[in-house]
Amino acid sequence: MKDSLTLAGKEINNRLFIGTGKFPSKEILKKVLAQAQSEVVTVALRRIDLESKEDNILDFIPKNCQILTNTSGARTAKEAIRIARLAKACGCGDWIKLEVISDNKYLLPDNLETIEATKVLASEGFKIFAYMSPDLSVAKKLIQVKATAIMPLGSPIGSKRGVKTKELVKILIKEIDAPIIVDAGIGYPSEAAECMELGCSAVLVNTAIATAKDPVEMAVSFDLAVKAGRLACRNVNQETSEFAKASSPLTGFLRDE
Amino acid sequence: MALKIKINGKSQVLEKAMTLFDLIKAKGLNQNRIAIEYNQNIIDKDSLSGILIKENDSIEIVNFIGGGR
C-alpha cells in the first residue's frame, strides 16, 4: 500500500526523519540510515575546522536522502537567513529546518523571529520547515508567509520527555492545511507512533536513536512505530462509548431456561 | 608581503598574495562540500579564482556536520 507524503513537490515514502547529531560514530549513523531507510535527514552547518581533518558527514548519508539543513546556532532571524544561504551554497539543496533560538536553557524557539526569517527565505525559494512552539496563530502566520511544513516541538530539544504539547499539536493538525511534523523531545517509539496516530505527517527523531544502547535497533523500532502509527491513523474508528459494548453475543446460551 | 586576514573569526597571516581559490587549495578543502563567505558575501565557487585576498579581509568557510534534534 502506497502512502507517500509530498513535500515541496517531492514524494517521501518514509515518515521517520532522522537527525544526524550525537551518534557514537559516523559508521553507526551510516548503518542507522541504511536500516531505517529514512529519506529525509537533517544536518547542521558549522565553521570548518582547519586544524583537524574530519570526515565529511555527507559521506555517511545515502545519496538518495533529502538533506534538510538545520539552522541551529541562529539566535535571530538575520543569523538564520545567513546560515540558510550558506547551506544552499554548500550545494545540498534548499530545504531548511528553520530553527531560531535565543534561549539557551530550554532551547525553545523564538516564534516571532522564525516568522520573520520564513518570510524572507520562502520568498527566495527556500523550502522552510519551521521549528516552533506550538501555537495556532503562529502556525497560521508561518503558512501565510509560505512555510512548507510546521514543526512543533514535543518537549525541549534532547530532553526525551515525550510529546508534552500533545493538545496543542492536535489543534495544529486539525486547523492547519500543511504538514505537521513533530520535532524534538520524542524519547520512545510509542510517542512517535502516537504522533502519527494523531495525524502528524512525519516525525523527526535524533537523540532517542543516537543515544540508544544500540542505535541501529532503536532506529528499526522507531521505523516500525511510525509505520504502525500511520496505518492506525488511516484506519482508526474514533467512536468511543461510556459503557461496554460486547463484541460477542451476551445470551447465556448454555444456561437452562 | 604578508597579509593579515581573518578566517572563521581567527587572525591568520598569509605569507604571500593569493586568490580564494589558492587558499581553499592550500587548506586541502574540497570546494564542492563547503560554502565560502568573503567579507559577508557568499561567493559563487566559479568566482574563487578571480578574487585576490586583501589585508583585513574576513573569510568564513563552513561545511555540514551532524545535527538534528
JSON list of C-alpha atoms in Angstrom, two decimals, chain A residues 19-21 42-48 50-51 53 56-59 63 69-70 72 82 85-87 89-92 97 99 101 157 183-184 204-207, chain B residues 7-10 12 23-24 26-45 58-69:
[
{"chain": "A", "resi": 19, "resn": "GLY", "atom": "CA", "xyz": [18.70, 13.87, 12.79]},
{"chain": "A", "resi": 20, "resn": "THR", "atom": "CA", "xyz": [22.41, 13.09, 12.49]},
{"chain": "A", "resi": 21, "resn": "GLY", "atom": "CA", "xyz": [23.81, 14.64, 15.68]},
{"chain": "A", "resi": 42, "resn": "THR", "atom": "CA", "xyz": [18.91, 16.68, 8.97]},
{"chain": "A", "resi": 43, "resn": "VAL", "atom": "CA", "xyz": [22.40, 18.11, 9.21]},
{"chain": "A", "resi": 44, "resn": "ALA", "atom": "CA", "xyz": [23.82, 21.31, 10.67]},
{"chain": "A", "resi": 45, "resn": "LEU", "atom": "CA", "xyz": [26.31, 23.84, 9.39]},
{"chain": "A", "resi": 46, "resn": "ARG", "atom": "CA", "xyz": [29.49, 24.87, 11.20]},
{"chain": "A", "resi": 47, "resn": "ARG", "atom": "CA", "xyz": [32.72, 26.70, 10.58]},
{"chain": "A", "resi": 48, "resn": "ILE", "atom": "CA", "xyz": [35.18, 24.23, 9.16]},
{"chain": "A", "resi": 50, "resn": "LEU", "atom": "CA", "xyz": [41.14, 23.90, 9.50]},
{"chain": "A", "resi": 51, "resn": "GLU", "atom": "CA", "xyz": [43.39, 22.26, 12.09]},
{"chain": "A", "resi": 53, "resn": "LYS", "atom": "CA", "xyz": [40.81, 16.76, 9.03]},
{"chain": "A", "resi": 56, "resn": "ASN", "atom": "CA", "xyz": [32.57, 14.78, 5.98]},
{"chain": "A", "resi": 57, "resn": "ILE", "atom": "CA", "xyz": [29.13, 13.86, 7.28]},
{"chain": "A", "resi": 58, "resn": "LEU", "atom": "CA", "xyz": [27.78, 13.75, 3.71]},
{"chain": "A", "resi": 59, "resn": "ASP", "atom": "CA", "xyz": [29.92, 10.67, 3.03]},
{"chain": "A", "resi": 63, "resn": "LYS", "atom": "CA", "xyz": [22.86, 9.88, -1.89]},
{"chain": "A", "resi": 69, "resn": "THR", "atom": "CA", "xyz": [19.74, 21.66, 6.91]},
{"chain": "A", "resi": 70, "resn": "ASN", "atom": "CA", "xyz": [19.10, 22.83, 10.42]},
{"chain": "A", "resi": 72, "resn": "SER", "atom": "CA", "xyz": [20.88, 25.52, 14.71]},
{"chain": "A", "resi": 82, "resn": "ARG", "atom": "CA", "xyz": [22.68, 33.85, 6.72]},
{"chain": "A", "resi": 85, "resn": "ARG", "atom": "CA", "xyz": [22.01, 30.92, 2.36]},
{"chain": "A", "resi": 86, "resn": "LEU", "atom": "CA", "xyz": [25.37, 29.36, 3.27]},
{"chain": "A", "resi": 87, "resn": "ALA", "atom": "CA", "xyz": [23.75, 25.92, 3.43]},
{"chain": "A", "resi": 89, "resn": "ALA", "atom": "CA", "xyz": [25.84, 27.45, -1.26]},
{"chain": "A", "resi": 90, "resn": "CYS", "atom": "CA", "xyz": [27.23, 24.16, 0.08]},
{"chain": "A", "resi": 91, "resn": "GLY", "atom": "CA", "xyz": [25.30, 22.51, -2.72]},
{"chain": "A", "resi": 92, "resn": "CYS", "atom": "CA", "xyz": [22.77, 20.29, -0.96]},
{"chain": "A", "resi": 97, "resn": "LYS", "atom": "CA", "xyz": [14.79, 23.27, 9.04]},
{"chain": "A", "resi": 99, "resn": "GLU", "atom": "CA", "xyz": [15.44, 26.98, 13.98]},
{"chain": "A", "resi": 101, "resn": "ILE", "atom": "CA", "xyz": [16.68, 30.00, 19.40]},
{"chain": "A", "resi": 157, "resn": "ILE", "atom": "CA", "xyz": [15.35, 19.54, 22.43]},
{"chain": "A", "resi": 183, "resn": "ASP", "atom": "CA", "xyz": [10.30, 17.65, 16.20]},
{"chain": "A", "resi": 184, "resn": "ALA", "atom": "CA", "xyz": [12.20, 17.50, 19.48]},
{"chain": "A", "resi": 204, "resn": "LEU", "atom": "CA", "xyz": [11.86, 13.90, 13.39]},
{"chain": "A", "resi": 205, "resn": "VAL", "atom": "CA", "xyz": [13.94, 11.86, 15.83]},
{"chain": "A", "resi": 206, "resn": "ASN", "atom": "CA", "xyz": [17.59, 12.25, 16.71]},
{"chain": "A", "resi": 207, "resn": "THR", "atom": "CA", "xyz": [18.63, 11.99, 20.36]},
{"chain": "B", "resi": 7, "resn": "ILE", "atom": "CA", "xyz": [39.48, 33.02, 8.66]},
{"chain": "B", "resi": 8, "resn": "ASN", "atom": "CA", "xyz": [36.49, 31.74, 10.65]},
{"chain": "B", "resi": 9, "resn": "GLY", "atom": "CA", "xyz": [36.96, 34.51, 13.20]},
{"chain": "B", "resi": 10, "resn": "LYS", "atom": "CA", "xyz": [40.65, 33.74, 13.83]},
{"chain": "B", "resi": 12, "resn": "GLN", "atom": "CA", "xyz": [45.87, 34.47, 10.26]},
{"chain": "B", "resi": 23, "resn": "LEU", "atom": "CA", "xyz": [43.59, 29.47, -0.24]},
{"chain": "B", "resi": 24, "resn": "ILE", "atom": "CA", "xyz": [41.00, 26.68, -0.47]},
{"chain": "B", "resi": 26, "resn": "ALA", "atom": "CA", "xyz": [46.29, 25.30, 0.20]},
{"chain": "B", "resi": 27, "resn": "LYS", "atom": "CA", "xyz": [44.00, 24.27, 3.06]},
{"chain": "B", "resi": 28, "resn": "GLY", "atom": "CA", "xyz": [43.26, 21.00, 1.28]},
{"chain": "B", "resi": 29, "resn": "LEU", "atom": "CA", "xyz": [39.50, 21.57, 1.12]},
{"chain": "B", "resi": 30, "resn": "ASN", "atom": "CA", "xyz": [37.05, 20.05, -1.34]},
{"chain": "B", "resi": 31, "resn": "GLN", "atom": "CA", "xyz": [35.24, 23.06, -2.73]},
{"chain": "B", "resi": 32, "resn": "ASN", "atom": "CA", "xyz": [32.15, 21.02, -3.59]},
{"chain": "B", "resi": 33, "resn": "ARG", "atom": "CA", "xyz": [31.43, 20.38, 0.08]},
{"chain": "B", "resi": 34, "resn": "ILE", "atom": "CA", "xyz": [31.88, 23.85, 1.54]},
{"chain": "B", "resi": 35, "resn": "ALA", "atom": "CA", "xyz": [30.48, 27.35, 1.34]},
{"chain": "B", "resi": 36, "resn": "ILE", "atom": "CA", "xyz": [32.58, 30.49, 1.47]},
{"chain": "B", "resi": 37, "resn": "GLU", "atom": "CA", "xyz": [31.67, 33.94, 2.68]},
{"chain": "B", "resi": 38, "resn": "TYR", "atom": "CA", "xyz": [34.06, 36.68, 1.72]},
{"chain": "B", "resi": 39, "resn": "ASN", "atom": "CA", "xyz": [33.57, 39.88, 3.71]},
{"chain": "B", "resi": 40, "resn": "GLN", "atom": "CA", "xyz": [30.00, 38.73, 4.47]},
{"chain": "B", "resi": 41, "resn": "ASN", "atom": "CA", "xyz": [29.13, 37.93, 0.85]},
{"chain": "B", "resi": 42, "resn": "ILE", "atom": "CA", "xyz": [28.60, 34.35, -0.26]},
{"chain": "B", "resi": 43, "resn": "ILE", "atom": "CA", "xyz": [30.93, 33.60, -3.12]},
{"chain": "B", "resi": 44, "resn": "ASP", "atom": "CA", "xyz": [29.95, 31.58, -6.13]},
{"chain": "B", "resi": 45, "resn": "LYS", "atom": "CA", "xyz": [32.50, 28.79, -6.44]},
{"chain": "B", "resi": 58, "resn": "SER", "atom": "CA", "xyz": [37.33, 38.30, 6.60]},
{"chain": "B", "resi": 59, "resn": "ILE", "atom": "CA", "xyz": [36.64, 34.82, 5.24]},
{"chain": "B", "resi": 60, "resn": "GLU", "atom": "CA", "xyz": [34.19, 32.26, 6.57]},
{"chain": "B", "resi": 61, "resn": "ILE", "atom": "CA", "xyz": [34.42, 28.67, 5.42]},
{"chain": "B", "resi": 62, "resn": "VAL", "atom": "CA", "xyz": [31.63, 26.35, 6.53]},
{"chain": "B", "resi": 63, "resn": "ASN", "atom": "CA", "xyz": [30.58, 22.77, 5.95]},
{"chain": "B", "resi": 64, "resn": "PHE", "atom": "CA", "xyz": [27.99, 20.30, 7.16]},
{"chain": "B", "resi": 65, "resn": "ILE", "atom": "CA", "xyz": [28.22, 18.41, 10.44]},
{"chain": "B", "resi": 66, "resn": "GLY", "atom": "CA", "xyz": [25.85, 16.03, 12.17]},
{"chain": "B", "resi": 67, "resn": "GLY", "atom": "CA", "xyz": [22.87, 17.75, 13.67]},
{"chain": "B", "resi": 68, "resn": "GLY", "atom": "CA", "xyz": [19.20, 17.27, 14.14]},
{"chain": "B", "resi": 69, "resn": "ARG", "atom": "CA", "xyz": [17.16, 17.15, 17.32]}
]
